[in-house]
Short mmCIF file of C-alpha atoms in Angstrom, two decimals:
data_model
loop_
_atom_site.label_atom_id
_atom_site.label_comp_id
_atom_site.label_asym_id
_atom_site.label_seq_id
_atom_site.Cartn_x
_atom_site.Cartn_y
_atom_site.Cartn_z
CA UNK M 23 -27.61 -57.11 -45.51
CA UNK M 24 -26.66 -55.16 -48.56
CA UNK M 25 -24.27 -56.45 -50.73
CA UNK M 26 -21.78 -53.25 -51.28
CA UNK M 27 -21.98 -52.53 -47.74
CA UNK M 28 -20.62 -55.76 -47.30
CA UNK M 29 -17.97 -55.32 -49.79
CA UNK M 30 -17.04 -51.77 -48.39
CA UNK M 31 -16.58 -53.86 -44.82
CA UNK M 32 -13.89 -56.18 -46.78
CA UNK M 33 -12.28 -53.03 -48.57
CA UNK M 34 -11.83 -51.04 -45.52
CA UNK M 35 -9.59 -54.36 -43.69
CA UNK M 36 -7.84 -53.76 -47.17
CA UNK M 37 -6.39 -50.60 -46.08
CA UNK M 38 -5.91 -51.33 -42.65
CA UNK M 39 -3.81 -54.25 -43.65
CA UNK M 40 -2.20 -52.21 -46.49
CA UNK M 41 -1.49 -49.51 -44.14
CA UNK M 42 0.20 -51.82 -41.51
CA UNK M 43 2.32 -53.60 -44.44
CA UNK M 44 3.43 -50.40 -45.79
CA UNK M 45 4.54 -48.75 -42.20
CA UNK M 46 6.03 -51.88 -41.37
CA UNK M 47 7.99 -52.02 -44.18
CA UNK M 48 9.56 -48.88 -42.88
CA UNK M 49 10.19 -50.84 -39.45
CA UNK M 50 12.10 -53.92 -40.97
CA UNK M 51 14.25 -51.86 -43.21
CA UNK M 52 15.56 -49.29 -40.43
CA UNK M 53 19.02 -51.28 -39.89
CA UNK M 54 20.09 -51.53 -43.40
CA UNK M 55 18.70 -47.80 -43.76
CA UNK M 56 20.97 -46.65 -40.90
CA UNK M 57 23.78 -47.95 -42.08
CA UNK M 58 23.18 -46.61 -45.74
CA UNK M 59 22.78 -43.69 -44.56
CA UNK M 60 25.24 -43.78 -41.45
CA UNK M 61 23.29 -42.53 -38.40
CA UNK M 62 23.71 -43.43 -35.21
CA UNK M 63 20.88 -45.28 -32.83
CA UNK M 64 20.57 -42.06 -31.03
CA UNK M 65 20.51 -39.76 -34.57
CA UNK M 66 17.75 -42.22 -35.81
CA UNK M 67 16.06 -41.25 -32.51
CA UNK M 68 15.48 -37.76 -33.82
CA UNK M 69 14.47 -38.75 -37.75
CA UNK M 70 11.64 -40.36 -36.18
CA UNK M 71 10.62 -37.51 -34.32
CA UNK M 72 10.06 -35.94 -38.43
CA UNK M 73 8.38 -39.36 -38.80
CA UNK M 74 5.93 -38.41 -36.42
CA UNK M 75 5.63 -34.68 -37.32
CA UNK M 76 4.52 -35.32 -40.90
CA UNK M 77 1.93 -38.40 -39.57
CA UNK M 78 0.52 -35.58 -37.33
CA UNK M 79 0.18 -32.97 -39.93
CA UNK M 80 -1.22 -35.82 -42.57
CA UNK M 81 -3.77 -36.57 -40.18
CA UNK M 82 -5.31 -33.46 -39.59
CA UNK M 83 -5.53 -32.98 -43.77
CA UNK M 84 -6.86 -36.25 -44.31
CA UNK M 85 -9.60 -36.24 -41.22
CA UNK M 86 -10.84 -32.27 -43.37
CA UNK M 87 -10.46 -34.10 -46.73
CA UNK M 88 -12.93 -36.28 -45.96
CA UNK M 89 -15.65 -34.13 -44.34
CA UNK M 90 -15.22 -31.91 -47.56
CA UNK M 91 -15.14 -34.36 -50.29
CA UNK M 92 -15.80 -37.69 -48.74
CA UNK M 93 -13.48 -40.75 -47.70
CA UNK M 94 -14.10 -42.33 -50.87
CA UNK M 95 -12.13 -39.98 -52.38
CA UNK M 96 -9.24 -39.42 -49.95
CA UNK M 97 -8.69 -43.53 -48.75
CA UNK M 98 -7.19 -44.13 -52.19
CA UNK M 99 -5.37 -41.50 -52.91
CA UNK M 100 -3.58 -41.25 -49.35
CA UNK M 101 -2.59 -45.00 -49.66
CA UNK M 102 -1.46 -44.51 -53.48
CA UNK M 103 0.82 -41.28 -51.73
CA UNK M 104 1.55 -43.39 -48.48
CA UNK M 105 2.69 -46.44 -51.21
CA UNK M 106 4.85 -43.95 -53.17
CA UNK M 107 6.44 -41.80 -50.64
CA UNK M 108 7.71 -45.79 -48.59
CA UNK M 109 9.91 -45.53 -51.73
CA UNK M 110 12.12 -42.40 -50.29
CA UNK M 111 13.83 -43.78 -47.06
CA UNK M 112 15.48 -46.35 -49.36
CA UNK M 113 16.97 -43.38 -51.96
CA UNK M 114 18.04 -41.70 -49.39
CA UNK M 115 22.32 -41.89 -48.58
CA UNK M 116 22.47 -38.46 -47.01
CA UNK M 117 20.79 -37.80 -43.20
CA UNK M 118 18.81 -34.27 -44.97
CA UNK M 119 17.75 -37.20 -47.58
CA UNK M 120 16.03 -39.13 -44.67
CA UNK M 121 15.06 -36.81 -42.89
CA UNK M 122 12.86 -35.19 -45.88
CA UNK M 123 12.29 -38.48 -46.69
CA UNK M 124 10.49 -39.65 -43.14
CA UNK M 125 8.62 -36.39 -43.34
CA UNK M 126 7.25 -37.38 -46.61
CA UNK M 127 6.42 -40.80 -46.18
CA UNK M 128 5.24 -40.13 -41.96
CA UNK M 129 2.70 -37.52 -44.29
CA UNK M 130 1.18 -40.23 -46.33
CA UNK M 131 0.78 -42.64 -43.40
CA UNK M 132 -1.15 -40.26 -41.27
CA UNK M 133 -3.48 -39.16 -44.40
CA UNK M 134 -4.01 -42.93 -45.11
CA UNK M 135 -4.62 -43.49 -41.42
CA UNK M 136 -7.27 -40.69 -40.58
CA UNK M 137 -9.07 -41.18 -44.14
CA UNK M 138 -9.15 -45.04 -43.41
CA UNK M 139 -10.35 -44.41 -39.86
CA UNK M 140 -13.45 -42.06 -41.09
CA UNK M 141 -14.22 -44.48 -43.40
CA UNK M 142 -14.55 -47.13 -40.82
CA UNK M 143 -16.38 -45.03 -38.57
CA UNK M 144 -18.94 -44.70 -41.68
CA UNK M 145 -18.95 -48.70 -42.61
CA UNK M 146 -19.47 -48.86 -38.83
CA UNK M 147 -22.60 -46.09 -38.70
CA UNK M 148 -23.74 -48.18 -41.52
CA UNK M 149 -23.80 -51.48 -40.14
CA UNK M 150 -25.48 -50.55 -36.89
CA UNK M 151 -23.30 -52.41 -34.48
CA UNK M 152 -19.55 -52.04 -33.68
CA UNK M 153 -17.13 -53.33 -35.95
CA UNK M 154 -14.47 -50.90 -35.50
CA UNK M 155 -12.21 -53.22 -33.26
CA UNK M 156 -11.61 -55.74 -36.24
CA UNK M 157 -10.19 -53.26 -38.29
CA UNK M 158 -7.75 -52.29 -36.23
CA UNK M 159 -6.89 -56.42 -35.46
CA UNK M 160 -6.10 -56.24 -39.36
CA UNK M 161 -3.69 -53.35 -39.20
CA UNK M 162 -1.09 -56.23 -37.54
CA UNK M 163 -2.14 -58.50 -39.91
CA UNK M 164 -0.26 -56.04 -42.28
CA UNK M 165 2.76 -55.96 -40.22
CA UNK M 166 3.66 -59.50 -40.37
CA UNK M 167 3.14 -59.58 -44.05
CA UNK M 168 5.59 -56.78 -43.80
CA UNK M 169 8.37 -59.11 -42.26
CA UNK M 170 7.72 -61.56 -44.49
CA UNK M 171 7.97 -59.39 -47.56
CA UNK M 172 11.25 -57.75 -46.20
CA UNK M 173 12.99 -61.56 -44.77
CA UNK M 174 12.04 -62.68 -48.51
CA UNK M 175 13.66 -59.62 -50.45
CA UNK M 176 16.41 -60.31 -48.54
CA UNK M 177 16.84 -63.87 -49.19
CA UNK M 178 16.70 -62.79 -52.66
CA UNK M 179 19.43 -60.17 -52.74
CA UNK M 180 17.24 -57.23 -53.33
CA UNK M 181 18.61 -53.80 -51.94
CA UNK M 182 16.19 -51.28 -49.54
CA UNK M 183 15.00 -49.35 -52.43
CA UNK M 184 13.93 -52.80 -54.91
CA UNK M 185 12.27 -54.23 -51.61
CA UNK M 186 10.45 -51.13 -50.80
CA UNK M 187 9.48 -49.40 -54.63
CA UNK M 188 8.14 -53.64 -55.06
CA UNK M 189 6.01 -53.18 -51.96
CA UNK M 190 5.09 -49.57 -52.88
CA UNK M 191 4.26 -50.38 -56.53
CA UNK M 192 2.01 -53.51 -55.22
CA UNK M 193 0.68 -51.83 -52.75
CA UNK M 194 -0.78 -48.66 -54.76
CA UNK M 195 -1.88 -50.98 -57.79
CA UNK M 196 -4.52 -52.41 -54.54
CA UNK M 197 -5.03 -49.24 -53.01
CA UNK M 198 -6.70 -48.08 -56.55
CA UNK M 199 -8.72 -51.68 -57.27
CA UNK M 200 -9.77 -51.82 -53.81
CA UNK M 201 -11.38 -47.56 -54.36
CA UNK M 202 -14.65 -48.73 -55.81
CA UNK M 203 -15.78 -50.67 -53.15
CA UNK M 204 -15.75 -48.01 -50.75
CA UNK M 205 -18.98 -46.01 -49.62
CA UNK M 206 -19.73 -43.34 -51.19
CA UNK M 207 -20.17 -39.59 -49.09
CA UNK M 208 -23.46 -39.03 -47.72
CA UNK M 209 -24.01 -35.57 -46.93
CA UNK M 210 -25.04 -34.55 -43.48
CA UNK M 211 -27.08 -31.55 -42.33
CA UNK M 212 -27.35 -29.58 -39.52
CA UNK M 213 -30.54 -32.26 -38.21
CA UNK M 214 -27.75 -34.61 -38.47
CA UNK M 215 -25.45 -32.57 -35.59
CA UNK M 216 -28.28 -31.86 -33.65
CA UNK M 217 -29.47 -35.37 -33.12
CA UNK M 218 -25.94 -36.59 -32.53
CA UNK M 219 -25.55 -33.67 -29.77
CA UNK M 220 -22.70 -31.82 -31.46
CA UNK M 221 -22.79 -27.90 -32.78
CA UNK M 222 -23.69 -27.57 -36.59
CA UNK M 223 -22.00 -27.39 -39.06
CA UNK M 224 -20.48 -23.82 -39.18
CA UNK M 225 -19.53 -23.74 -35.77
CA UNK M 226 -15.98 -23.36 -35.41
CA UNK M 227 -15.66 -24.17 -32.01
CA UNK M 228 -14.51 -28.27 -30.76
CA UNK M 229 -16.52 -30.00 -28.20
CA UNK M 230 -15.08 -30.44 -25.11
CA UNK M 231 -15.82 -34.32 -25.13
CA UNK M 232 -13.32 -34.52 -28.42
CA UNK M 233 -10.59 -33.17 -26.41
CA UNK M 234 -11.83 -35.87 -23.79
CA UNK M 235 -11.26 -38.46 -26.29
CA UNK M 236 -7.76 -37.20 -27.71
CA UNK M 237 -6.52 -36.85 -23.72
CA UNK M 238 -7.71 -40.54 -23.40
CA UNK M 239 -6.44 -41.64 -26.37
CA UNK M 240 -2.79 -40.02 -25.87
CA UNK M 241 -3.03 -42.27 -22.45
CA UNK M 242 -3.67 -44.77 -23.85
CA UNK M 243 -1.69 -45.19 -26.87
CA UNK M 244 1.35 -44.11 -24.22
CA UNK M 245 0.89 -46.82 -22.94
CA UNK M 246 1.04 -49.16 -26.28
CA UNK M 247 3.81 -47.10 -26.94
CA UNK M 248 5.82 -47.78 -23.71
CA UNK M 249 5.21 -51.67 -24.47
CA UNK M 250 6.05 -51.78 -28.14
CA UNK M 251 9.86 -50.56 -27.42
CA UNK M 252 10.45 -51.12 -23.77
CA UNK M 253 8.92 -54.57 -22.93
CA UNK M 254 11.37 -57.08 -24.39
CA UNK M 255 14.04 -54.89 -22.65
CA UNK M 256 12.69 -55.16 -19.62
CA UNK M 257 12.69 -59.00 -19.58
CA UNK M 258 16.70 -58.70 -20.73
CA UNK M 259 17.79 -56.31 -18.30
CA UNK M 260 15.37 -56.59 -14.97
CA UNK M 261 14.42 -60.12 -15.27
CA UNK M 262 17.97 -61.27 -16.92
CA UNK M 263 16.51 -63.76 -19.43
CA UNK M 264 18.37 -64.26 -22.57
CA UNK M 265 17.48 -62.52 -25.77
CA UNK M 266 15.30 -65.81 -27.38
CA UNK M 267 13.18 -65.24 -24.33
CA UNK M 268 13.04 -61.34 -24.58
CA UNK M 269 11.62 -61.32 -27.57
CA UNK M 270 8.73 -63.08 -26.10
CA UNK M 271 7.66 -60.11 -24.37
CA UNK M 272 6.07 -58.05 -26.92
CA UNK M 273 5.24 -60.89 -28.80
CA UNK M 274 2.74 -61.49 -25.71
CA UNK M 275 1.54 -58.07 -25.44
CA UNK M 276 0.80 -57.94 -29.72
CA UNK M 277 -0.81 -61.33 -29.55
CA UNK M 278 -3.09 -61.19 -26.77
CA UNK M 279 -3.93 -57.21 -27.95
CA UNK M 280 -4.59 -58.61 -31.51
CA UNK M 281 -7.20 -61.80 -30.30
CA UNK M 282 -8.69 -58.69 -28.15
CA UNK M 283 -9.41 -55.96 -30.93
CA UNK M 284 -11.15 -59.41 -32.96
CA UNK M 285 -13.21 -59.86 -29.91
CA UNK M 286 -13.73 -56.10 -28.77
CA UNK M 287 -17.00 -55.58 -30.87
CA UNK M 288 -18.78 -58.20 -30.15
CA UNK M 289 -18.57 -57.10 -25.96
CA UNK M 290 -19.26 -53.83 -27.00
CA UNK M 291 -21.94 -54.45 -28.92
CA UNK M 292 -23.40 -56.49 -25.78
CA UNK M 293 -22.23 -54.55 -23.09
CA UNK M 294 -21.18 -50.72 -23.93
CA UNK M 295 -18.15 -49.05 -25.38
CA UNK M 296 -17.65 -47.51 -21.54
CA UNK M 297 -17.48 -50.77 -20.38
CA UNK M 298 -15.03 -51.98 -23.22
CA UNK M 299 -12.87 -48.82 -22.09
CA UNK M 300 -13.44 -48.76 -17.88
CA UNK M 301 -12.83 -52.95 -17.46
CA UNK M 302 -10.53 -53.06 -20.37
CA UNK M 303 -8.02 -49.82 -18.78
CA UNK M 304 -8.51 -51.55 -15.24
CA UNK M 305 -7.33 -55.12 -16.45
CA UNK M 306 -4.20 -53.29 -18.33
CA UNK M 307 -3.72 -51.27 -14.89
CA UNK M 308 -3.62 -54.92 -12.84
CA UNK M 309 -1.02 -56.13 -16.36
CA UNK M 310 1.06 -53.95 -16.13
CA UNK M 311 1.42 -53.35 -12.39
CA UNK M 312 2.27 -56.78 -12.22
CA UNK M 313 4.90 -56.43 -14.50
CA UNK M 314 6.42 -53.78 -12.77
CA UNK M 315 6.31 -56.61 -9.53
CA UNK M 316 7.04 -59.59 -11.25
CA UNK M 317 10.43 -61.09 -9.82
CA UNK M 318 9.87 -64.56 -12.47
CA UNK M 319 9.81 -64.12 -16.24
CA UNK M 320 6.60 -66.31 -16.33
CA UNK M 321 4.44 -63.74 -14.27
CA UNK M 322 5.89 -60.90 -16.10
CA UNK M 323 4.78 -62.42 -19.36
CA UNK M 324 1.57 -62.96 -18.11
CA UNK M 325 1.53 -59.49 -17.04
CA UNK M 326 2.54 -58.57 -20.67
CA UNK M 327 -0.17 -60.60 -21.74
CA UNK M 328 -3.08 -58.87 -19.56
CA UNK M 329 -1.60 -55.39 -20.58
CA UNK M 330 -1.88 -56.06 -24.07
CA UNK M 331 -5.76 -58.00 -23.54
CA UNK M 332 -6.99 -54.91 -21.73
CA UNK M 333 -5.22 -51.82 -23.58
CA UNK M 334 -6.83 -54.03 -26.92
CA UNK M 335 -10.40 -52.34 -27.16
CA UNK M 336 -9.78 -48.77 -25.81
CA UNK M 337 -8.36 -47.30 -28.25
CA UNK M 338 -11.19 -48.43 -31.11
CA UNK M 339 -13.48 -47.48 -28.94
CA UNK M 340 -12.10 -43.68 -28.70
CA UNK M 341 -11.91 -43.15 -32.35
CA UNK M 342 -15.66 -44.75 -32.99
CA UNK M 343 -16.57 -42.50 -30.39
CA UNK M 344 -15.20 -39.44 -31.74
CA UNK M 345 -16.06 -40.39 -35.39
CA UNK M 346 -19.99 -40.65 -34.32
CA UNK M 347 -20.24 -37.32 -32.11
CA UNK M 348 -20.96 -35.62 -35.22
CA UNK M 349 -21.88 -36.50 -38.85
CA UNK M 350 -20.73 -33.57 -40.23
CA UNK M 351 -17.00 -33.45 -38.79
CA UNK M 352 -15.93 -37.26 -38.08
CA UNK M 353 -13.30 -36.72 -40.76
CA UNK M 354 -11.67 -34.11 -38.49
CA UNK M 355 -12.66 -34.89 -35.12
CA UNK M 356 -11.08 -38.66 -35.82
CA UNK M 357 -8.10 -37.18 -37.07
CA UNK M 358 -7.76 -34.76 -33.63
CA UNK M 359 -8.23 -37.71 -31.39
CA UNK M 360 -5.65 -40.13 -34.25
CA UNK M 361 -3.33 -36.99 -33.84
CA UNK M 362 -2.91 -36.63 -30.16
CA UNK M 363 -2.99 -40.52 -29.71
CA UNK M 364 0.09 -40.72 -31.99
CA UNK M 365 1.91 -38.16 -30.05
CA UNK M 366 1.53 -40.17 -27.02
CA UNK M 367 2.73 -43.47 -28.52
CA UNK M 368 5.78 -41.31 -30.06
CA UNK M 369 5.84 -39.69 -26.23
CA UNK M 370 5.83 -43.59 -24.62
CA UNK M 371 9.32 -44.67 -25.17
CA UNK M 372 10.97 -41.74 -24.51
CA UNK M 373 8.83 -40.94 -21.07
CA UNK M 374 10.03 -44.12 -20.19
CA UNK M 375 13.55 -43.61 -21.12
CA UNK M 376 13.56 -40.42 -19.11
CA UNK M 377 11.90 -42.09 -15.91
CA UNK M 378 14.62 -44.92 -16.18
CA UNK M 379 17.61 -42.04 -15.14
CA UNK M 380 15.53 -41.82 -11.81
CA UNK M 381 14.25 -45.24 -10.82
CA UNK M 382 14.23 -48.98 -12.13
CA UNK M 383 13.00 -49.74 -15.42
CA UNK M 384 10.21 -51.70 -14.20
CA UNK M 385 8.86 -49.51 -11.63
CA UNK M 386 8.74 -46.85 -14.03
CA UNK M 387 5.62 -49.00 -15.85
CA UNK M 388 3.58 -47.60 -12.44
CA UNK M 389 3.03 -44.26 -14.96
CA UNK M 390 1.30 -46.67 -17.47
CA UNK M 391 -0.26 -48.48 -14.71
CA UNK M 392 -1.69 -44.80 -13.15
CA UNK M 393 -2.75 -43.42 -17.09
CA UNK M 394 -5.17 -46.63 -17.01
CA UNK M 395 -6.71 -46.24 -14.12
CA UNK M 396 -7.56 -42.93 -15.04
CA UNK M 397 -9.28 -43.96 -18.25
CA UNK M 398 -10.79 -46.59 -16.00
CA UNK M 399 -12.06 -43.59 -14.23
CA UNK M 400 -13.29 -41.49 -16.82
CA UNK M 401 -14.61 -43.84 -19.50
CA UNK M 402 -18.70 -43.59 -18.14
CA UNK M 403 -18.05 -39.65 -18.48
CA UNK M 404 -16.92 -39.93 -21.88
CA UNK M 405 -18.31 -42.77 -22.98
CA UNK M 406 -22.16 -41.84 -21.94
CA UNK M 407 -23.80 -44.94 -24.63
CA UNK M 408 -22.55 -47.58 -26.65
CA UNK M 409 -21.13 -45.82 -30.22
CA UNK M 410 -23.77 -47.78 -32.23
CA UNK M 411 -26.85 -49.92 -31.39
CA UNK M 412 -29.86 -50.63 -33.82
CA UNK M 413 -30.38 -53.39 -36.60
CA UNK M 414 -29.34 -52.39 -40.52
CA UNK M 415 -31.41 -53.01 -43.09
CA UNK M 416 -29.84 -51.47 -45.93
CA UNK M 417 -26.06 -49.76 -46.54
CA UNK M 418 -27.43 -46.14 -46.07
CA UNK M 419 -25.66 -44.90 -42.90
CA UNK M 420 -28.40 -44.30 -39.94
CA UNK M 421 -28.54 -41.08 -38.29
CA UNK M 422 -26.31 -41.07 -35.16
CA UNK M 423 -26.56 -42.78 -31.44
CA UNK M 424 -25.72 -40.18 -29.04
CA UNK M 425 -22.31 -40.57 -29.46
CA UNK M 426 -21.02 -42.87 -27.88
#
């Protein structure tokens, strides 16, 4: 296999592990940001909403970026502007502050994240064979580098805006050394849309199978969403266990998702993206139902567990999928399906929260239970063929599967 195709593989983990470390940066400084700034728990509610509004809008400029002038291009410089803008939060001591601030930095993360994403959808076309799932394994490789970088600037004394401008500074000087490795753009024609089944370039109009993928993906990522803020809760309040034990909750559901995304290409290589998405919704349908009937903390862990294992390869799958239905918009059509996932992982908590002034806590985890069975449901639809089959021979990307 060719060397630099090789080395754009390792580069592209690079910025899915820089992009985790920077965003999780953000995470582990929120209590000492809070109280700099004085905001309440339900005021920081609301900043993150501006979090989320500039990731959206970064997203949908950094997927067009890199249709026009190539990923190469855009990976770097969105991480360089996602490394600078992790700086603000710290400055900030007034709520306008961090609240400009969060739009800023939520701006840079989405650019970095839909340029980063089209560029793995391209290492991917490349290779021949799915390797999508890894990369997003690596992105929570970055946030527990995060919590080690923040737990050591804090055993050293260092204030939020040292810890962060040291991560920031770091992290830019690698987004720049790690730029030549990348692949270069390859220019698509209209041949290239019309063997991949999608309109030519020119054509202003989205397939309906993108929106498909962006409906599916805001399921989904609901669903990771729900877990990431509401499962250790759920062990506290429904299932009583003490805090220690809590904790264990989502450390369950990020574990067992992580060891999935490693594994994820290799069964979709063998057996089909639409199998990846249809078995892999179904088994976070029978998780998280079981949660939501688990009277014992050991069965609702396990249920944590399952949820996490099945809800691990979907998502990968969707963005590969939308990044392949055509060469000559994967930039953008990536960034639609990024865009409306991240709405529904913003949407999670709060759907939850909302359900929870109606009904228990736990049987309020029957919506994420019902928004997998309907990707169970609709994954051979959408997903009509694996995203990529055929060997590679060289780094030169092949022309496109019928996507996905």
């Amino acid at each position: 296999m060719d060397r630099g195709l090789r080395v754009a593989r390792a580069v592209t983990f690079v910025y899915f592990i820089l992009n985790g470390t920077l965003l999780g940066m953000w995470v582990v400084m929120i209590p000492a940001v809070e109280e700099r700034v004085g905001i309440s728990h339900a005021a920081l509610g609301g900043f993150l909403v501006l979090l989320g509004v500039g990731a959206f809008a970064g997203m949908q400029l950094g997927g067009r970026l890199c249709d026009r002038i190539g990923s190469r291009l855009v990976v770097p410089g969105a991480a360089v502007l996602c490394s600078a803008t992790l700086v603000l939060p710290g400055l900030a001591d007034r709520p306008w502050a961090l609240g400009a601030a969060l739009l800023a930095f939520g701006f840079g993360n989405g650019t970095l994240d839909a340029s980063m994403n089209a560029h793995a959808v391209q290492v991917e076309h490349a290779y021949g064979r799915p390797v999508m799932s890894a990369f997003h394994a690596t992105f929570s490789v970055g946030g527990v580098l995060a919590a080690l970088a923040g737990a050591a600037a804090f055993g050293l004394g260092w204030g939020v805006p040292a810890a962060l401008t040291a991560v920031g500074v770091l992290s830019a000087a690698v987004s720049l050394g790690a730029a030549r490795g990348l692949l270069p753009a390859t220019p698509h024609d209209s041949a290239d849309a019309s063997e991949a089944g999608a309109p030519v370039r020119g054509s202003r109009t989205v397939p309906t199978r993108i929106w498909l993928l962006a409906v599916l993906a805001f399921l989904i990522m609901l669903c990771e969403g729900a877990a990431n803020d509401w499962s250790a809760l759920h062990l506290k309040t429904v299932l009583h266990a003490p805090e220690s034990t809590a904790a264990f909750a989502y450390g369950t559901f990020a574990g067992a998702m992580t060891i999935g995304r490693l594994l994820a290409d290799g069964i979709s290589a063998r057996f089909g993206s639409a199998n990846v998405l249809r078995h892999g919704s179904a088994l976070a349908a029978v998780g998280i139902t079981l949660v939501a009937l688990a009277p014992w903390i050991p069965a609702a862990l396990a249920g944590w567990a399952l949820f996490g294992l099945g809800l691990s390869g979907c998502v990968p799958q969707l963005f590969s999928a939308a990044g392949h239905a055509d060469p000559t918009a994967a930039g953008a059509n990536v960034s639609r399906v990024a865009g409306l996932g991240y709405i529904g992982m913003l949407a999670g908590p709060a759907v939850i929260g909302w359900l929870t002034h109606v009904m228990a806590l736990n049987h309020t985890f029957l919506l994420p239970a019902l928004f997998c069975v309907v990707a169970a449901a609709a994954a051979a639809g959408v997903l009509r063929t694996p995203a990529v089959t055929g060997p590679v021979t060289d780094a030169r990307p092949r022309s496109a599967e019928a996507a996905s």
